[in-house]
Amino acid sequence: MEKPALADHPINEAMKQRWSPRAFDPRPMPRADILTILEAARWAASSFNQQPWHFLVATRDQEERFAQLLDCLVPGNQVWARNASLLILTVTKRTFDHNDSPNSCCVHDVGLTACQLVLQATELGYATHQMAGIEADKIREVYGVPEGFDPVTGIAVGYPGDPNSLPEDLREMELGARTRRPFNEYIFADRWGQPAGY
Amino acid sequence: MEKPALADHPINEAMKQRWSPRAFDPRPMPRADILTILEAARWAASSFNQQPWHFLVATRDQEERFAQLLDCLVPGNQVWARNASLLILTVTKRTFDHNDSPNSCCVHDVGLTACQLVLQATELGYATHQMAGIEADKIREVYGVPEGFDPVTGIAVGYPGDPNSLPEDLREMELGARTRRPFNEYIFADRWGQPAGY
């Protein structure tokens, strides 16, 4: 199912097509596509080029790995993410390597790399769904995440599926419109709350 | 100056071309391009579609606005960001609108929107440079940012400039190679530190 952004101005095609479905068709992905998706994420910007992001990954053909990772999502996400082809947990390093001081952008920069990951996947025709709903403590324990690192999100990548395969409540969310706030609610100039005029 | 990513696998062209120069050619940008860049950012994903991001913006043809915003960057960034065409400060809302609970992804999701903004700008031929170096307290005061909102980053967008226009120390950084860690240092499976094999 396609759900292109109702953009008021012309934008990049992958950004237009990207949305976050829950219906996935459970098939394995070609390794070359996984490599391209991970490579796109690799070249994201980061503060002091720290690249604070770390990924825990599993593909659906790796049954044990996949089950282990799936179990680190909140139950509500497991329901549909089990049909993804590639599951990723993002983890960030809190401090800079070069001076051990706190990296104020360590979570922000995970967003930068995740964005490149999902846009590259979209460009290759895959569906993606990022999740705040992960079990951080379980991830720390199951994977042995060291002190100084924090789990941030989950990312499901896979083949677009049939919305009718979803349970009733999820199907309704799947069919809802994509909406965004207008510019004048959040793009300001001079003072907070004063629309910049875009 | 171009500095394409030395990617090991084929990736999206804007991701390949994007880097963070400090040399900008100080010219005004067409309004249509600013609208497209802001629209791309608008359609980023966010947890519960909260869109926690807010932007404070100024273009170089708006002298007072531009000076006010530039003054909210750390001095080291003002040196070169003064030649940008569009300056943006990102600010995030800490809580969800729908239930007032903390939004654990509020900073991460600024990364998602910032990534779309810089990739769209790159696609249009502009140079971009994201900055952790902002004066958060000054931003709060000058713009009257309300309680519950946090400044996150600055973003400079403009025309690529001549590296020779930069002071010596910045010119050296400008000419340095783009580098990234190899996959096996941060893409793990089963346990932390065990390369996933990509």
XYZ file of C-alpha atoms in Angstrom:
396
model
C 0.000 0.000 0.000
C 1.345 3.423 -0.941
C 0.671 6.480 1.144
C 2.610 9.378 -0.378
C 3.074 12.538 1.667
C 0.584 15.258 0.765
C 3.478 17.664 0.411
C 2.812 21.355 -0.225
C 6.182 21.720 -1.978
C 8.156 19.289 -4.172
C 10.349 16.959 -2.070
C 12.681 13.998 -2.504
C 10.839 10.896 -3.694
C 11.957 8.556 -0.883
C 10.891 11.128 1.727
C 7.555 11.371 -0.020
C 7.008 7.605 -0.143
C 8.367 6.682 3.310
C 5.793 5.871 5.951
C 5.625 3.431 8.848
C 3.403 0.456 8.033
C 2.839 -2.541 10.286
C 1.920 -4.959 7.483
C 5.015 -6.808 6.258
C 5.305 -9.739 3.890
C 7.715 -12.174 5.638
C 10.442 -12.905 3.101
C 14.253 -12.842 3.334
C 16.077 -9.827 1.864
C 19.060 -10.026 -0.499
C 22.336 -9.450 1.316
C 23.342 -6.762 -1.197
C 20.340 -4.658 -0.154
C 21.176 -5.036 3.532
C 24.741 -3.902 2.808
C 23.526 -0.839 0.904
C 21.097 0.068 3.680
C 23.772 -0.242 6.369
C 26.269 1.665 4.206
C 23.845 4.572 3.796
C 23.474 4.739 7.580
C 27.251 4.645 7.976
C 27.774 7.910 6.097
C 25.477 10.015 8.270
C 26.849 13.151 9.895
C 27.694 13.193 13.607
C 29.120 15.601 16.145
C 32.957 15.445 15.938
C 32.413 12.498 13.556
C 32.006 10.339 16.674
C 29.471 8.040 14.946
C 28.029 7.186 18.377
C 25.577 4.712 16.874
C 25.831 0.940 17.287
C 23.448 -1.575 15.723
C 22.276 -4.964 16.976
C 20.879 -6.781 13.954
C 19.073 -9.954 12.937
C 17.562 -11.196 9.695
C 14.558 -13.511 9.542
C 16.546 -16.403 8.060
C 18.618 -16.430 11.292
C 15.933 -17.956 13.499
C 17.580 -17.755 16.916
C 19.032 -14.294 16.390
C 15.727 -13.029 15.063
C 13.742 -14.447 17.997
C 16.233 -12.955 20.474
C 15.952 -9.507 18.946
C 12.190 -9.646 18.477
C 11.844 -10.472 22.177
C 13.545 -7.133 23.008
C 10.655 -5.155 21.492
C 7.574 -4.307 23.553
C 4.829 -6.915 23.028
C 2.698 -4.523 20.970
C 5.472 -4.193 18.423
C 6.308 -7.909 18.356
C 2.837 -8.609 16.930
C 3.726 -7.107 13.555
C 7.534 -6.761 13.618
C 7.817 -10.572 13.515
C 7.074 -10.313 9.788
C 9.952 -7.930 9.043
C 12.980 -9.158 7.092
C 15.583 -7.207 9.056
C 15.346 -6.039 12.645
C 17.753 -3.538 14.174
C 18.190 -2.143 17.670
C 20.080 1.146 17.865
C 22.397 1.837 20.805
C 24.393 4.999 21.418
C 27.629 5.801 23.221
C 27.185 8.607 25.753
C 30.685 10.066 25.598
C 33.214 11.140 22.984
C 36.158 8.861 22.282
C 38.582 11.783 21.971
C 38.114 13.254 25.454
C 35.586 11.090 27.364
C 33.316 14.121 27.820
C 29.506 13.807 27.440
C 28.287 13.894 23.844
C 25.183 16.094 23.916
C 24.275 14.893 20.410
C 24.654 11.153 21.073
C 20.911 10.468 20.776
C 20.294 13.103 18.091
C 22.959 11.532 15.899
C 21.259 8.131 16.108
C 18.344 9.935 14.494
C 20.630 11.108 11.689
C 21.884 7.608 10.914
C 18.424 6.023 11.314
C 16.992 8.509 8.835
C 19.588 7.602 6.223
C 18.942 3.911 6.885
C 15.182 4.143 6.361
C 15.403 6.468 3.355
C 17.883 4.150 1.629
C 15.615 1.187 2.372
C 12.640 3.111 1.001
C 14.557 3.926 -2.159
C 15.161 0.181 -2.619
C 11.423 -0.471 -2.280
C 11.322 -1.690 1.319
C 8.927 -0.686 4.065
C 10.394 0.567 7.352
C 9.005 1.216 10.803
C 10.983 2.829 13.600
C 10.006 2.022 17.172
C 10.426 3.820 20.472
C 8.857 0.712 22.033
C 11.854 -1.387 22.996
C 12.790 -3.101 26.286
C 16.014 -1.269 27.146
C 16.816 -3.258 30.291
C 16.279 -6.557 28.506
C 18.535 -5.403 25.654
C 21.290 -4.501 28.125
C 21.048 -7.937 29.724
C 20.513 -10.149 26.665
C 23.215 -8.498 24.558
C 25.556 -7.444 27.357
C 25.488 -3.764 26.453
C 28.337 -2.106 28.436
C 28.088 0.831 30.849
C 28.078 4.152 29.022
C 25.879 2.931 26.175
C 22.099 3.341 25.864
C 19.563 1.501 23.681
C 17.585 4.103 21.712
C 15.152 2.608 19.157
C 14.179 -0.412 17.116
C 13.913 -0.421 13.317
C 11.977 -2.935 11.227
C 12.776 -3.253 7.516
C 10.940 -5.568 5.152
C 8.617 -6.119 2.237
C 5.353 -4.179 2.161
C 2.458 -6.434 3.221
C -1.318 -6.583 3.007
C -3.098 -4.340 5.552
C -5.850 -6.962 5.716
C -3.348 -9.314 7.351
C -3.336 -7.085 10.449
C -5.570 -7.344 13.518
C -8.541 -4.953 13.414
C -7.074 -2.170 15.609
C -3.766 -2.096 13.727
C -5.531 -2.190 10.375
C -7.370 1.007 11.220
C -4.087 2.764 12.081
C -2.584 1.398 8.871
C -5.259 2.991 6.718
C -5.229 6.397 8.449
C -3.959 9.483 6.634
C -0.429 10.834 7.046
C -0.615 14.272 8.636
C 1.880 16.957 9.619
C 1.627 20.295 11.418
C 1.686 23.419 9.245
C 4.896 25.486 9.164
C 3.460 28.372 11.161
C 3.018 26.155 14.231
C 6.713 25.421 14.609
C 8.873 27.534 12.267
C 9.524 30.791 14.074
C 11.624 33.925 13.671
C 12.554 36.781 16.039
C 10.607 35.326 19.012
C 9.093 31.972 19.981
C 5.602 31.641 18.524
C 6.092 34.232 15.783
C 5.718 32.446 12.436
C 8.719 32.959 10.148
C 6.411 33.421 7.181
C 6.910 30.136 5.328
C 34.598 21.456 -3.465
C 33.195 17.933 -3.703
C 34.111 15.230 -1.240
C 32.028 12.151 -2.076
C 31.809 9.339 0.499
C 34.217 6.493 -0.216
C 31.313 4.085 0.109
C 31.942 0.325 0.003
C 28.414 -0.289 -1.330
C 26.220 1.799 -3.656
C 24.242 4.444 -1.757
C 21.865 7.314 -2.410
C 23.540 10.175 -4.272
C 22.683 12.942 -1.771
C 24.023 10.804 1.097
C 27.185 10.259 -0.909
C 27.670 13.964 -1.689
C 26.675 15.443 1.692
C 29.482 16.610 3.915
C 29.928 19.498 6.340
C 32.022 22.291 4.852
C 32.785 25.590 6.542
C 33.405 27.539 3.311
C 30.188 29.185 2.126
C 29.621 31.719 -0.643
C 27.379 34.419 0.936
C 24.399 34.765 -1.423
C 20.647 34.756 -0.798
C 18.695 31.557 -1.584
C 15.512 31.414 -3.642
C 12.425 31.158 -1.447
C 11.215 28.099 -3.388
C 14.308 26.171 -2.328
C 13.839 27.130 1.323
C 10.243 25.915 1.139
C 11.290 22.580 -0.362
C 13.993 22.106 2.269
C 11.577 22.868 5.116
C 8.893 20.662 3.556
C 11.293 17.720 3.367
C 12.043 18.141 7.072
C 8.316 18.329 7.818
C 7.644 14.809 6.551
C 10.162 13.060 8.793
C 8.977 10.237 11.024
C 8.500 10.776 14.763
C 7.365 8.809 17.780
C 3.533 8.969 17.928
C 3.826 11.497 15.075
C 4.502 14.119 17.735
C 6.831 16.105 15.435
C 8.596 17.467 18.539
C 10.862 19.655 16.407
C 10.623 23.432 16.242
C 12.816 25.661 14.072
C 14.086 29.192 14.650
C 15.160 30.499 11.253
C 16.838 33.451 9.576
C 18.018 34.163 6.033
C 20.951 36.405 5.228
C 18.812 39.030 3.512
C 17.064 39.587 6.893
C 19.943 41.428 8.546
C 18.647 41.780 12.097
C 17.177 38.284 12.274
C 20.343 36.803 10.848
C 22.608 38.653 13.300
C 20.378 37.606 16.219
C 20.536 33.956 15.233
C 24.236 33.973 14.386
C 24.942 35.371 17.846
C 23.354 32.230 19.356
C 26.101 30.012 17.904
C 29.372 29.480 19.765
C 32.046 31.950 18.567
C 33.982 29.243 16.707
C 30.945 28.536 14.531
C 30.078 32.197 13.962
C 33.395 32.639 12.107
C 32.191 30.626 9.120
C 28.397 30.321 9.603
C 28.069 34.067 8.938
C 28.450 33.221 5.240
C 25.538 30.774 5.174
C 22.334 31.711 3.344
C 19.937 30.102 5.845
C 20.541 29.523 9.551
C 18.331 27.307 11.673
C 18.243 26.485 15.373
C 16.411 23.286 16.276
C 14.413 23.084 19.499
C 12.502 20.082 20.802
C 9.467 19.605 23.026
C 10.187 17.210 25.906
C 6.692 15.791 26.345
C 3.926 14.336 24.199
C 0.914 16.500 23.421
C -1.517 13.592 23.831
C -0.685 12.679 27.430
C 2.005 15.097 28.713
C 4.333 12.160 29.423
C 8.074 12.373 28.635
C 8.932 11.707 24.986
C 12.054 9.532 25.105
C 12.602 10.160 21.378
C 12.257 13.958 21.471
C 15.943 14.556 20.701
C 16.308 11.529 18.415
C 13.440 12.753 16.272
C 15.122 16.123 15.772
C 17.876 14.059 14.186
C 15.330 12.490 11.836
C 13.975 15.829 10.657
C 17.446 17.427 10.455
C 18.658 14.576 8.267
C 15.803 15.071 5.816
C 16.472 18.809 5.803
C 20.172 18.464 4.963
C 19.670 15.704 2.394
C 17.013 17.734 0.586
C 19.311 20.765 0.620
C 22.165 18.617 -0.724
C 19.929 17.343 -3.497
C 19.269 20.964 -4.490
C 23.014 21.638 -4.627
C 23.459 23.414 -1.298
C 26.123 22.818 1.320
C 24.996 22.131 4.898
C 26.733 22.012 8.244
C 25.057 20.887 11.442
C 26.369 22.225 14.732
C 26.302 20.997 18.301
C 27.991 24.283 19.201
C 25.082 26.538 20.105
C 24.459 28.765 23.148
C 21.359 27.113 24.601
C 20.845 29.579 27.462
C 21.170 32.543 25.131
C 18.670 30.969 22.735
C 16.171 30.509 25.577
C 16.535 34.138 26.579
C 16.755 35.836 23.181
C 13.871 33.900 21.634
C 11.835 33.309 24.808
C 11.836 29.532 24.469
C 9.218 28.252 26.962
C 9.724 25.732 29.768
C 9.585 22.166 28.510
C 11.484 22.891 25.310
C 15.213 22.402 24.692
C 17.502 23.851 21.998
C 19.297 20.962 20.273
C 21.451 22.011 17.291
C 22.190 24.654 14.705
C 22.082 24.060 10.948
C 23.780 26.195 8.297
C 22.607 25.933 4.677
C 24.183 27.830 1.818
C 26.201 27.908 -1.366
C 29.473 25.952 -1.461
C 32.421 28.325 -1.064
C 36.160 28.392 -1.670
C 38.203 26.573 1.014
C 40.939 29.173 0.492
C 38.597 31.778 1.963
C 38.915 30.074 5.368
C 41.439 30.801 8.127
C 44.409 28.389 8.100
C 43.185 25.996 10.846
C 39.710 25.665 9.333
C 41.124 25.208 5.851
C 43.063 22.158 7.001
C 39.896 20.582 8.445
C 38.072 21.454 5.236
C 40.532 19.516 3.115
C 40.708 16.421 5.362
C 39.291 13.095 4.184
C 35.815 11.842 5.154
C 36.199 8.698 7.238
C 33.832 6.232 8.888
C 34.298 3.223 11.162
C 34.038 -0.213 9.518
C 30.849 -2.223 10.092
C 32.500 -4.774 12.368
C 33.220 -2.097 14.987
C 29.566 -1.293 15.603
C 27.212 -3.732 13.850
C 26.773 -6.654 16.216
C 24.660 -9.813 16.521
C 23.991 -12.241 19.395
C 26.204 -10.344 21.882
C 27.795 -6.908 22.161
C 31.112 -6.826 20.322
C 30.386 -9.810 18.083
C 30.402 -8.564 14.478
C 27.191 -9.427 12.613
C 29.194 -10.371 9.554
C 28.487 -7.424 7.259
